[in-house]
Short mmCIF file of C-alpha atoms in Angstrom, two decimals:
data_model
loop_
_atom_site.label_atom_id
_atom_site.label_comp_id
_atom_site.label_asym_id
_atom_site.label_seq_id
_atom_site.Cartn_x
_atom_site.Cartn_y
_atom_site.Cartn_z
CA UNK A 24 46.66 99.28 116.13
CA UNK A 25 47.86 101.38 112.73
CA UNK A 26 49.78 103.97 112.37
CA UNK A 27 48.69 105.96 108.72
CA UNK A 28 51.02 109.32 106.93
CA UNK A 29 49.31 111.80 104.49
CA UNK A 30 51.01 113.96 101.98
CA UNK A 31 50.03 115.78 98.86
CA UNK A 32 52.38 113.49 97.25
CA UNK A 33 52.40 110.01 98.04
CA UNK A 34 53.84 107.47 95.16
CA UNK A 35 51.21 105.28 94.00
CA UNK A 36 52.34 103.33 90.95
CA UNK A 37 54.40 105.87 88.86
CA UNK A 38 52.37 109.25 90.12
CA UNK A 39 52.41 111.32 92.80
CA UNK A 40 48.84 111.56 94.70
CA UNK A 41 47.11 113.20 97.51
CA UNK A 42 47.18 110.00 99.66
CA UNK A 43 46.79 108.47 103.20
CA UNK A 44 48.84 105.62 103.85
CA UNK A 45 47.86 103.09 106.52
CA UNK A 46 50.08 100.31 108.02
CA UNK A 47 50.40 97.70 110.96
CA UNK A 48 53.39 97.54 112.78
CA UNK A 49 52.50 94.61 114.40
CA UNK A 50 51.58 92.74 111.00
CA UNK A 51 54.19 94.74 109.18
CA UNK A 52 51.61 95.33 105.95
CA UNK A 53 49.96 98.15 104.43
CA UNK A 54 46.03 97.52 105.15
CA UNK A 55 44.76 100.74 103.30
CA UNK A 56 45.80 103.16 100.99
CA UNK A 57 42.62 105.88 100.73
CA UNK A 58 42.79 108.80 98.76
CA UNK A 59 43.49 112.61 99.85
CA UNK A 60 44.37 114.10 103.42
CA UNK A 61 42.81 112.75 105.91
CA UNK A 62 43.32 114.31 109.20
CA UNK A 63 43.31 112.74 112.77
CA UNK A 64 39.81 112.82 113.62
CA UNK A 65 38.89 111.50 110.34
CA UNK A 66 36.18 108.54 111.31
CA UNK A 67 37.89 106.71 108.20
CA UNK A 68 40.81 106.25 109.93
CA UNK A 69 38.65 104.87 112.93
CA UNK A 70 37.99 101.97 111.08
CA UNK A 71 41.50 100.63 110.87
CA UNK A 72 42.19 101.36 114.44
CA UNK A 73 44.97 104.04 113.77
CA UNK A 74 46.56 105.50 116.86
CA UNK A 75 49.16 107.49 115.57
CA UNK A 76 48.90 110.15 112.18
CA UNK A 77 50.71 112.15 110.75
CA UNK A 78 50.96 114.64 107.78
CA UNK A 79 54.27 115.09 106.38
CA UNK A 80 52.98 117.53 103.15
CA UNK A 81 55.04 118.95 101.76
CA UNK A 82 57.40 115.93 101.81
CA UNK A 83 56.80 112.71 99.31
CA UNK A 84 56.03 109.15 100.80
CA UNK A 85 57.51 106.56 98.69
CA UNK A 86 58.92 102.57 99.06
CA UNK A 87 62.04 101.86 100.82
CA UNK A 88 64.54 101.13 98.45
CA UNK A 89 65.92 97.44 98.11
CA UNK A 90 70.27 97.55 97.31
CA UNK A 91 70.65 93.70 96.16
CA UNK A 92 74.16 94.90 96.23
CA UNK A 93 76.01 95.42 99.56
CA UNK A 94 79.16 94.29 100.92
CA UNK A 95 79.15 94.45 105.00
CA UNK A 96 82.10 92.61 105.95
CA UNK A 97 80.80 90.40 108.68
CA UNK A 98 82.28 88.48 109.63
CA UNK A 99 85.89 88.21 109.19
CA UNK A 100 86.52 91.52 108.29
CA UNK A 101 83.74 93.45 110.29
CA UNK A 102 86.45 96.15 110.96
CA UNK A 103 85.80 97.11 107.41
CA UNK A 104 81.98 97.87 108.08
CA UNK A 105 79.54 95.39 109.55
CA UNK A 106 76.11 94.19 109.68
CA UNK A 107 75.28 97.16 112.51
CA UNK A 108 76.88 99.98 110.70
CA UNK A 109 75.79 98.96 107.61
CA UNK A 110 72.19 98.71 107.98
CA UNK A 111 71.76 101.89 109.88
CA UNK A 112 73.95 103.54 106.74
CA UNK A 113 71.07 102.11 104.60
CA UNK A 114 68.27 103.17 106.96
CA UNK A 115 69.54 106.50 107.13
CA UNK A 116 69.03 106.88 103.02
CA UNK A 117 65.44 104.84 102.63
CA UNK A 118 67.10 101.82 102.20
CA UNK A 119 64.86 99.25 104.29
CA UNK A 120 66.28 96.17 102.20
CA UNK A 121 69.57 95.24 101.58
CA UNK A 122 70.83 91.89 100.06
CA UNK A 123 74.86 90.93 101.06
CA UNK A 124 77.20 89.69 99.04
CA UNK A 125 78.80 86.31 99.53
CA UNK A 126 82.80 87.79 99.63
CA UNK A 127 84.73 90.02 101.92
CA UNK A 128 83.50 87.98 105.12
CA UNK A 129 85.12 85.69 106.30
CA UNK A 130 84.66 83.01 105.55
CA UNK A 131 82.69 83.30 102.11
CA UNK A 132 78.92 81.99 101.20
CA UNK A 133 80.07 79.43 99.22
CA UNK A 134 78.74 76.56 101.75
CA UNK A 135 76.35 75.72 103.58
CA UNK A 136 78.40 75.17 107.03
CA UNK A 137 80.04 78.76 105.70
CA UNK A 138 76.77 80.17 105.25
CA UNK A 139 75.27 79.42 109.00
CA UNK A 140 78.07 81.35 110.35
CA UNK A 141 77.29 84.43 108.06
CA UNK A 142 73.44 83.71 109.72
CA UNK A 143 74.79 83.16 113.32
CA UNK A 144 76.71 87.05 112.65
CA UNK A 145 73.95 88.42 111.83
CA UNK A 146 71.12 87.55 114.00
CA UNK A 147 69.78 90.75 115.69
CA UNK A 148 72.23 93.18 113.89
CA UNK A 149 70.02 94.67 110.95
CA UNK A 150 68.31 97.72 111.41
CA UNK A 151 66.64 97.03 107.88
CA UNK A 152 65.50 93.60 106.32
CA UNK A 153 68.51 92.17 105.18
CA UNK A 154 68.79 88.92 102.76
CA UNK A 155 72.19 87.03 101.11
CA UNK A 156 73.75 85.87 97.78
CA UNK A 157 75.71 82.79 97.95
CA UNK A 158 79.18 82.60 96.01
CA UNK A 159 80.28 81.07 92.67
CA UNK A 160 83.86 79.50 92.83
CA UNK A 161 85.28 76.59 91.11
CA UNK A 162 84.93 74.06 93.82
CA UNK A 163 81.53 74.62 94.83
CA UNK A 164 78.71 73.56 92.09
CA UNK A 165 77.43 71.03 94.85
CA UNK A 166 77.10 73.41 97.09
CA UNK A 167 74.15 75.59 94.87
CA UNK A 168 71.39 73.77 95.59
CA UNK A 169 71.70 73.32 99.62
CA UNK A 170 72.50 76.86 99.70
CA UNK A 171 69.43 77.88 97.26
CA UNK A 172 67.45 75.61 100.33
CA UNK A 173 68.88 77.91 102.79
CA UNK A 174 67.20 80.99 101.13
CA UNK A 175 70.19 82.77 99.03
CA UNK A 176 68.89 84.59 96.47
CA UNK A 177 71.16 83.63 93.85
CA UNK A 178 75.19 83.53 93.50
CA UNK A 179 77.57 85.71 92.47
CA UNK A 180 81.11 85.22 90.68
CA UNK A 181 84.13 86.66 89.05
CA UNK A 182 85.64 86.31 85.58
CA UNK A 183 88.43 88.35 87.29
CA UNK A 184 90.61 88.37 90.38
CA UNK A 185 88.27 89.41 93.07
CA UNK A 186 90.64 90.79 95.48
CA UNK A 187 90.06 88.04 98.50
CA UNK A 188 92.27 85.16 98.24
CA UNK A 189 89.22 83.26 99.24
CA UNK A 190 87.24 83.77 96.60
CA UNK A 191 89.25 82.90 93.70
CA UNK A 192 87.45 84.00 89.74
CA UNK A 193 85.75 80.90 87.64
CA UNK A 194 85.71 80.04 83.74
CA UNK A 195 83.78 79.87 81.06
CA UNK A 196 83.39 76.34 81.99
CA UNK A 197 82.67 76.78 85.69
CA UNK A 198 79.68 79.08 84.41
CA UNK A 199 78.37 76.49 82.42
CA UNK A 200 78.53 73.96 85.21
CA UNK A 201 76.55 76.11 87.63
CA UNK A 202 73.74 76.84 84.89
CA UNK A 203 73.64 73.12 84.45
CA UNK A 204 73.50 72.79 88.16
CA UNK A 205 70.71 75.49 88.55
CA UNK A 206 68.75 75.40 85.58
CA UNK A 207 65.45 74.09 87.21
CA UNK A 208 65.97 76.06 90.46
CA UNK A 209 64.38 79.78 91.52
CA UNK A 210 67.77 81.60 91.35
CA UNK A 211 69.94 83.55 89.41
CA UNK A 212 73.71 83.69 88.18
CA UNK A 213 75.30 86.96 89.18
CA UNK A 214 78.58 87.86 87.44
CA UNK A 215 81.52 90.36 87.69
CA UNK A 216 82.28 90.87 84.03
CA UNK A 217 85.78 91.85 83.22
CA UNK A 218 88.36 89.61 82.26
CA UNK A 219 91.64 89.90 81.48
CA UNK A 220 92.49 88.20 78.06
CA UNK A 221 96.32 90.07 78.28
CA UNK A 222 95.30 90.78 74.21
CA UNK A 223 93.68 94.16 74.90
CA UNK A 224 95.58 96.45 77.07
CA UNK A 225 98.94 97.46 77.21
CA UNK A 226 99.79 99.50 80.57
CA UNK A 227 102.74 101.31 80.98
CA UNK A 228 103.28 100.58 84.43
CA UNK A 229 106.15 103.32 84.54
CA UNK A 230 103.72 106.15 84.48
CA UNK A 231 102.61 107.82 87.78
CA UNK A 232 100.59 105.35 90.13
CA UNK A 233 99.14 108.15 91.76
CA UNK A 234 97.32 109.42 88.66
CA UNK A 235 93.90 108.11 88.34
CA UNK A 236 93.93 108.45 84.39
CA UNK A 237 96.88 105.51 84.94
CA UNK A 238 94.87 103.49 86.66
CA UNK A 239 91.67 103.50 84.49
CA UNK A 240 94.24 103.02 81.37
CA UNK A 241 94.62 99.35 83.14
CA UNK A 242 90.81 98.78 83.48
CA UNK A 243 89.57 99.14 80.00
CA UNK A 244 86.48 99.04 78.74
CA UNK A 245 87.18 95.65 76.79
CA UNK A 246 87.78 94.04 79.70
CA UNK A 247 84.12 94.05 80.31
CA UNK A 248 82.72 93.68 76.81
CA UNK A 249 84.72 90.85 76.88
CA UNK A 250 82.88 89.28 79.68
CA UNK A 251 79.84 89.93 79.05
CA UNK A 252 80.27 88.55 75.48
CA UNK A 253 81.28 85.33 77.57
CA UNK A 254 78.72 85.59 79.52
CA UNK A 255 75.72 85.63 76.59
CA UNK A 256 77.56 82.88 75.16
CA UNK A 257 77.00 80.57 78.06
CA UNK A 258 73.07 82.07 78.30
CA UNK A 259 72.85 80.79 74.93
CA UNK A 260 73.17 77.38 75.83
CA UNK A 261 70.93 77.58 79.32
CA UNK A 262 68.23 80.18 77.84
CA UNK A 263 66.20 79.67 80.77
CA UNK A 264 68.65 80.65 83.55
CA UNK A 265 68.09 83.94 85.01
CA UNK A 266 71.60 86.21 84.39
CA UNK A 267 72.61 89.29 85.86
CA UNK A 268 75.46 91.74 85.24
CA UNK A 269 76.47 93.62 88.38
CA UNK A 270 78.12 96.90 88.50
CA UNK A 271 78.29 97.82 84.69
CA UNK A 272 80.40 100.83 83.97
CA UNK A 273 81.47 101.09 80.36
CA UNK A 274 78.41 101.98 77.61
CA UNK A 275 80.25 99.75 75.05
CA UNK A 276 78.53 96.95 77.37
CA UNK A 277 75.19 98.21 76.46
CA UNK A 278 74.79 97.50 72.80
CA UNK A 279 76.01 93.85 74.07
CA UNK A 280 73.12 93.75 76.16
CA UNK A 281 70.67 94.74 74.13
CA UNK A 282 70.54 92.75 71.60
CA UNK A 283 70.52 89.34 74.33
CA UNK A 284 67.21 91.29 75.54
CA UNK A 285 66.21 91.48 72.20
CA UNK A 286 67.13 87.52 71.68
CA UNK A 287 64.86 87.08 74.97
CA UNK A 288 67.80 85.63 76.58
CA UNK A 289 66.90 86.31 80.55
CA UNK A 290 69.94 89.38 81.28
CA UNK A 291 69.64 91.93 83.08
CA UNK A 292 72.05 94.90 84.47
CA UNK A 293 72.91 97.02 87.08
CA UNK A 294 74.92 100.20 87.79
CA UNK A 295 75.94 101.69 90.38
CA UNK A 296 75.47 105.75 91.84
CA UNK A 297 78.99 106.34 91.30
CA UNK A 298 79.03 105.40 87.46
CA UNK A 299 76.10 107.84 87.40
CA UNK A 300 77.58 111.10 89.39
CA UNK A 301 81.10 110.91 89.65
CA UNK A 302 83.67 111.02 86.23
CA UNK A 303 87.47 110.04 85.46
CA UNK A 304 88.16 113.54 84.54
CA UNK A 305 87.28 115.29 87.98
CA UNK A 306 89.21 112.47 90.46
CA UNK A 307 92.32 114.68 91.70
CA UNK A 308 95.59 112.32 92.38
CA UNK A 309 96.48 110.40 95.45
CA UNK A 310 92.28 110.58 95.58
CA UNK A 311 92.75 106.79 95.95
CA UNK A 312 89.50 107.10 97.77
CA UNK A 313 87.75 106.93 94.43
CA UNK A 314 89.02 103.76 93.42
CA UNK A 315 86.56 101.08 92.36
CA UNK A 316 86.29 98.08 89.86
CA UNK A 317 85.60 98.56 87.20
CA UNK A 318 86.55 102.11 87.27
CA UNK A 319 84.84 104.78 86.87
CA UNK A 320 85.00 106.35 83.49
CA UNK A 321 84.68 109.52 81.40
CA UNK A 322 81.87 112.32 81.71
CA UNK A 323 80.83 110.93 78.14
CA UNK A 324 80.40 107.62 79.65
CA UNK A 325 78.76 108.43 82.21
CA UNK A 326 76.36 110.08 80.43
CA UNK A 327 75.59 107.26 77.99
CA UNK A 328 74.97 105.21 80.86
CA UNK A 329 72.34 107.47 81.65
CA UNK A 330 70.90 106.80 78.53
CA UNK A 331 71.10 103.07 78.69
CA UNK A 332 69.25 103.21 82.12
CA UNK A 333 66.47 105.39 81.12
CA UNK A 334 65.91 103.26 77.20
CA UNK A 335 65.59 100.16 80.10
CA UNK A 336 68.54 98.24 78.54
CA UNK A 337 70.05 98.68 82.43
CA UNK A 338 67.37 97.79 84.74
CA UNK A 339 68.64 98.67 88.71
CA UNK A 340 70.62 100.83 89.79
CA UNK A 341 72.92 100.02 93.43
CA UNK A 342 75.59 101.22 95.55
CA UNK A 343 78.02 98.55 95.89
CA UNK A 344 78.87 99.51 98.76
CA UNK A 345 82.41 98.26 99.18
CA UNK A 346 84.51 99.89 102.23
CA UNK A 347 87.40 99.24 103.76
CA UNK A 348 89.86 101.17 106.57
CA UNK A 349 91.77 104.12 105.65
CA UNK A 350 94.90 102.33 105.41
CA UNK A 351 93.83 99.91 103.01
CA UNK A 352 92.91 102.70 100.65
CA UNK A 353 97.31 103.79 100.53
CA UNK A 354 95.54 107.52 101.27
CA UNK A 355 99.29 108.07 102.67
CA UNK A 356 101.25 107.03 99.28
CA UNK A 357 97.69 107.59 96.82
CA UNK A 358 98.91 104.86 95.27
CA UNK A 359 95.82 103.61 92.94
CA UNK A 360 97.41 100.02 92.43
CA UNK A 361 98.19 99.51 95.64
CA UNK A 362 94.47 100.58 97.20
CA UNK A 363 91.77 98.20 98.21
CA UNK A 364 89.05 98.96 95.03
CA UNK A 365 85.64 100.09 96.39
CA UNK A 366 83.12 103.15 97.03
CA UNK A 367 80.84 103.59 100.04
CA UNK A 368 77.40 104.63 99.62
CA UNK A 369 74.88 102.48 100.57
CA UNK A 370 72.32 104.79 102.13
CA UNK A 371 73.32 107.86 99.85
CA UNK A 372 71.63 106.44 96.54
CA UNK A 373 68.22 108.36 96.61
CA UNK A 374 69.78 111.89 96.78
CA UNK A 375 72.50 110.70 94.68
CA UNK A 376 70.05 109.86 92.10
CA UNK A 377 67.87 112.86 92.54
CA UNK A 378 70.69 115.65 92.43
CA UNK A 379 71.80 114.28 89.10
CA UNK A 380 68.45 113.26 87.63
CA UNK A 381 67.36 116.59 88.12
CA UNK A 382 69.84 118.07 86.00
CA UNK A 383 68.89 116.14 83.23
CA UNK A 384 66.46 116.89 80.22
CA UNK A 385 63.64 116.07 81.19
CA UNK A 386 64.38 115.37 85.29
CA UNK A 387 64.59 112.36 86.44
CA UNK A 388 61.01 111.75 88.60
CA UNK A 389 61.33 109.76 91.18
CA UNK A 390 58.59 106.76 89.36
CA UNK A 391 62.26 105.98 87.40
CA UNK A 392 64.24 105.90 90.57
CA UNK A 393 61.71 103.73 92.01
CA UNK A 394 61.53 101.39 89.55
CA UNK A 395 65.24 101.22 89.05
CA UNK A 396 66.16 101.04 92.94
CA UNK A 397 62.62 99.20 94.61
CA UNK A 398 60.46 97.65 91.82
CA UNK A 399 63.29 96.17 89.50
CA UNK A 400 65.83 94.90 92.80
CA UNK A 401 62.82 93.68 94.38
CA UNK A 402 61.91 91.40 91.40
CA UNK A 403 65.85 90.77 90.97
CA UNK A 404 65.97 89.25 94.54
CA UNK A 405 62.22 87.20 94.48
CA UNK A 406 60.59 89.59 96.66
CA UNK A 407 58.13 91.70 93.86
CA UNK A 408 55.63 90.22 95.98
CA UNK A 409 56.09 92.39 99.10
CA UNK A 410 58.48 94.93 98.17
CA UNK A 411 59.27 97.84 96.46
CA UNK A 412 55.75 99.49 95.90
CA UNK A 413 52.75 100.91 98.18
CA UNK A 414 50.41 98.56 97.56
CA UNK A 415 47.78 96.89 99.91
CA UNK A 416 49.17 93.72 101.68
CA UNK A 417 52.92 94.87 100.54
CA UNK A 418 55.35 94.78 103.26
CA UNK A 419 55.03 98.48 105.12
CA UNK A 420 58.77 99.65 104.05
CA UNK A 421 58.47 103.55 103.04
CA UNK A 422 60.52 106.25 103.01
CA UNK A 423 59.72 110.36 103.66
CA UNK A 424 61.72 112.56 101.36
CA UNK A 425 62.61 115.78 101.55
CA UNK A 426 62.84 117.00 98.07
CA UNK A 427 63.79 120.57 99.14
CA UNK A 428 66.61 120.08 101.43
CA UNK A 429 70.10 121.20 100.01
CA UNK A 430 73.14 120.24 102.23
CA UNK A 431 77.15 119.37 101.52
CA UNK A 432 77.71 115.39 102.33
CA UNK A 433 80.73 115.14 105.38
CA UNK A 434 82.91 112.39 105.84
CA UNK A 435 82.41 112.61 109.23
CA UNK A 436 78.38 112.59 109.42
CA UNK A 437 78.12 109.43 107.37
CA UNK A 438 77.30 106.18 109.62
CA UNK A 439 80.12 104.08 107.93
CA UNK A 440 82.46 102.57 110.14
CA UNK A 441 85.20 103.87 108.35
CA UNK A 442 83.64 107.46 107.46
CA UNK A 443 85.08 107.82 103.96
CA UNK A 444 83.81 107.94 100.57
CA UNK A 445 83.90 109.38 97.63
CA UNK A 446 81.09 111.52 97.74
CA UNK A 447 82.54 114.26 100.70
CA UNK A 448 81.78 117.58 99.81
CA UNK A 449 79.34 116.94 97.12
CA UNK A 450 76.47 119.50 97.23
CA UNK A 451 73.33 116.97 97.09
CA UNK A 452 69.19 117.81 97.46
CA UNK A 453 67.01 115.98 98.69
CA UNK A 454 67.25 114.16 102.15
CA UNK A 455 65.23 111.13 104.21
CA UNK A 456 63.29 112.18 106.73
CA UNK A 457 62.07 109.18 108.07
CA UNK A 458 62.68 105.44 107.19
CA UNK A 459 60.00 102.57 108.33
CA UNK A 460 60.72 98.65 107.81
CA UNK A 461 57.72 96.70 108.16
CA UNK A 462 55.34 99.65 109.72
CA UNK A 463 58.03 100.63 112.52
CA UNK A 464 60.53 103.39 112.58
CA UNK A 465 63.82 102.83 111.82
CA UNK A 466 65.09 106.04 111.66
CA UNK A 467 64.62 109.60 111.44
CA UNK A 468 66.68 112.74 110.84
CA UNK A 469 65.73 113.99 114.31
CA UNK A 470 65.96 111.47 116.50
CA UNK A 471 68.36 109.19 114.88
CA UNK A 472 68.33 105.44 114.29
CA UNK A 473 65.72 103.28 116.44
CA UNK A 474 67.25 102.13 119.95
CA UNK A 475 67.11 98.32 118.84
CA UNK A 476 67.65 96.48 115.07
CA UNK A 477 63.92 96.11 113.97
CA UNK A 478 65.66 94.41 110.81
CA UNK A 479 64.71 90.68 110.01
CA UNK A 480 66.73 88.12 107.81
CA UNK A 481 65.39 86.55 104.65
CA UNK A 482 65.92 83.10 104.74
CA UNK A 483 63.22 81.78 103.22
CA UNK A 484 63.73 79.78 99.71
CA UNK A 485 62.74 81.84 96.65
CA UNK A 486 59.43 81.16 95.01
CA UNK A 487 59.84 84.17 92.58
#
């Protein structure tokens, strides 16, 4: 049995069409895409056996979106978020693929022993298709290869403190070890680029804690151009590693990286919603709530980063989603030191994206958000093959978007454990509709989130 949606506007490839998409939510794939409406009694639709049709024109059908970066917590510290809170956050905002990061759990994906337990947390808890990174710390090159056999899709580290005790940052030399270690494996090297030379930044620590401008004066933008100057270094020697620069917030980085795309070294680069919507000049004090790393920076910034994503130099764009509780954010003393660094917004990246695209000359269409949050994290992650398009044989994860809908984001609506972000009170259009993973509904803006997870885990090795 198949289940098939029409609209007047159905993303094929980068256009919006007059299309009827038809899936199996037993097989999970897309068995026929056919152009323009048709309605139930259509004999077309006969053929493939569909049983249940619908017509959601005026609203656009388009992929689910894949966030290869996503920090739920679990376990160890599943009373920050959480494998169940998390992926219904993400299935509320067309996210039907997330891919977890290796810290903030307890214990880290670092081994393989370390990694079954992350598995063993997770079983039956995803309400979306959910897949890992493994970590990158100084003791654990001989770990890469059993955990690339488990199915991570690469490994992440820092060139800075990372916060967790248990995840302590690597060198230059630890970078070179792993790229040694990996260089004839299907994987990639993930990195957290800022590092702290003590050379470039002088902080007077006297000045108000409680003013953001403070604490962005102690994240500069060298610390990251720094890194990633490291970081092409190293590709230089390995030219045949995969490399990827998470989170990029500064648009001095983007020079950097384009000209090691234009050497053909193998870098890419991500940013993240809030680097895109939110600016350093707007964040009132105490609004410790705000505080991420790196930072976010100026309106001008932000605006050049736009420009660096739409020239292609920055090729995803993901939430990060990094929460935490209340308390560990100081929202009692607003202390910016003092607060845990991170943003939640995993599930609030399409409208995000769409607001602020729209506002820009000419809009952003949602082909660019596609391609930046589906088609380019799918290929990130080894899964171009079945995600992040509407495409015959593709895995059935779409989204219905409301491109209309205007409404003020709430703390207390959002399906975070700990319902605070950044982002309450922010005027946003657009809204999800209706989320499917694999042909079956996940959730919808009616009816809420589907009674059981419907998510599965992707363990298998990478042969992308």
């Amino acid at each position: 049995m198949s289940t098939a949606l029409s609209s007047t506007r159905v993303l094929i490839g980068t256009k919006l069409v007059e299309s009827t998409v038809i899936f199996s939510p037993d097989t999970g794939k897309i068995v026929a895409i056919i152009s323009g409406i048709r309605g139930s009694s259509d004999p077309t639709l006969a053929l493939y056996n569909v049983t249940k049709y619908k017509n959601v024109t005026p609203h656009v059908i388009m992929p689910g979106l894949v966030d290869t970066h996503v920090h739920l917590n679990d376990p160890g510290r599943t009373h920050w978020e959480g494998f169940e809170t998390g992926t219904k956050s993400a299935a509320s905002g067309g996210v039907t693929t997330i891919i977890d990061m290796p810290l903030n759990s307890i214990p880290p994906v670092t081994t393989v022993s370390n990694f079954q337990t992350k598995i063993d947390a997770a079983k039956d808890s995803a309400w979306v298709d959910l897949g890992f990174w493994g970590g990158l710390v100084p003791d654990n090159v001989n770990d890469l290869k059993p955990l690339i056999n488990m199915g991570v899709r690469g490994f992440k580290g820092f060139l800075i403190d990372s916060g967790v005790e248990e995840f302590p940052a690597i060198s230059k030399q630890h970078i070179l070890q792993a790229m040694k270690e990996v260089e004839q494996e299907k994987t990639m090297l993930m990195f957290h680029a800022e590092m702290d030379s003590g050379a470039t930044v002088d902080v007077d620590y006297s000045l108000d804690p409680t003013l953001y401008s403070t604490f962005l004066e102690s994240r500069p933008d060298e610390f990251e151009t720094q890194a990633i100057g490291e970081i092409i270094t190293a590709s230089i020697e390995f030219p045949t590693v995969p490399v990827h620069i998470v989170h990029v917030s500064s648009h001095q980085a983007i020079p950097l990286l384009a000209v090691a795309q234009k050497k053909q070294l193998p870098i890419t680069a991500e940013t993240c919603f809030h680097y895109l919507s939110l600016a350093a000049e707007t964040v009132p004090s105490k609004s410790t709530h705000f505080k991420c790393c790196p930072p976010i920076r100026t309106e001008n910034n932000r605006k050049l980063l736009w420009d660096g994503l739409r020239t292609g130099v920055i090729t995803t764009v993901v939430s990060d989603h990094s929460p935490c509780t209340p308390q560990l954010k100081k929202l009692e003393t607003g202390d910016f030191f003092e607060a845990w660094g991170g943003i939640s917004s995993v599930g609030l990246g399409l409208p995000i994206l769409f607001t602020e695209g729209q506002k820009m000359t000419p809009p952003v269409t949602l082909s660019e958000i596609n391609q930046w949050c589906s088609i380019n994290t799918a290929k990130q992650v080894g899964l171009s093959y079945t995600k992040g398009k509407l495409k015959v044989g593709y895995d059935a994860d779409l989204l219905v978007f409301d491109t209309d809908a205007e409404y003020t984001i709430d703390n207390k609506d959002v399906h975070f454990k700990n319902k605070l972000t950044a982002y309450d009170g922010m005027k946003l259009q657009g809204r999800v509709v209706e989320t499917f993973v694999r042909g079956k509904s996940v959730y919808s803006f009616e009816q809420g989130h589907s009674k059981v997870p419907l998510g599965r885990l992707i363990l298998e090795p990478r042969t992308h």
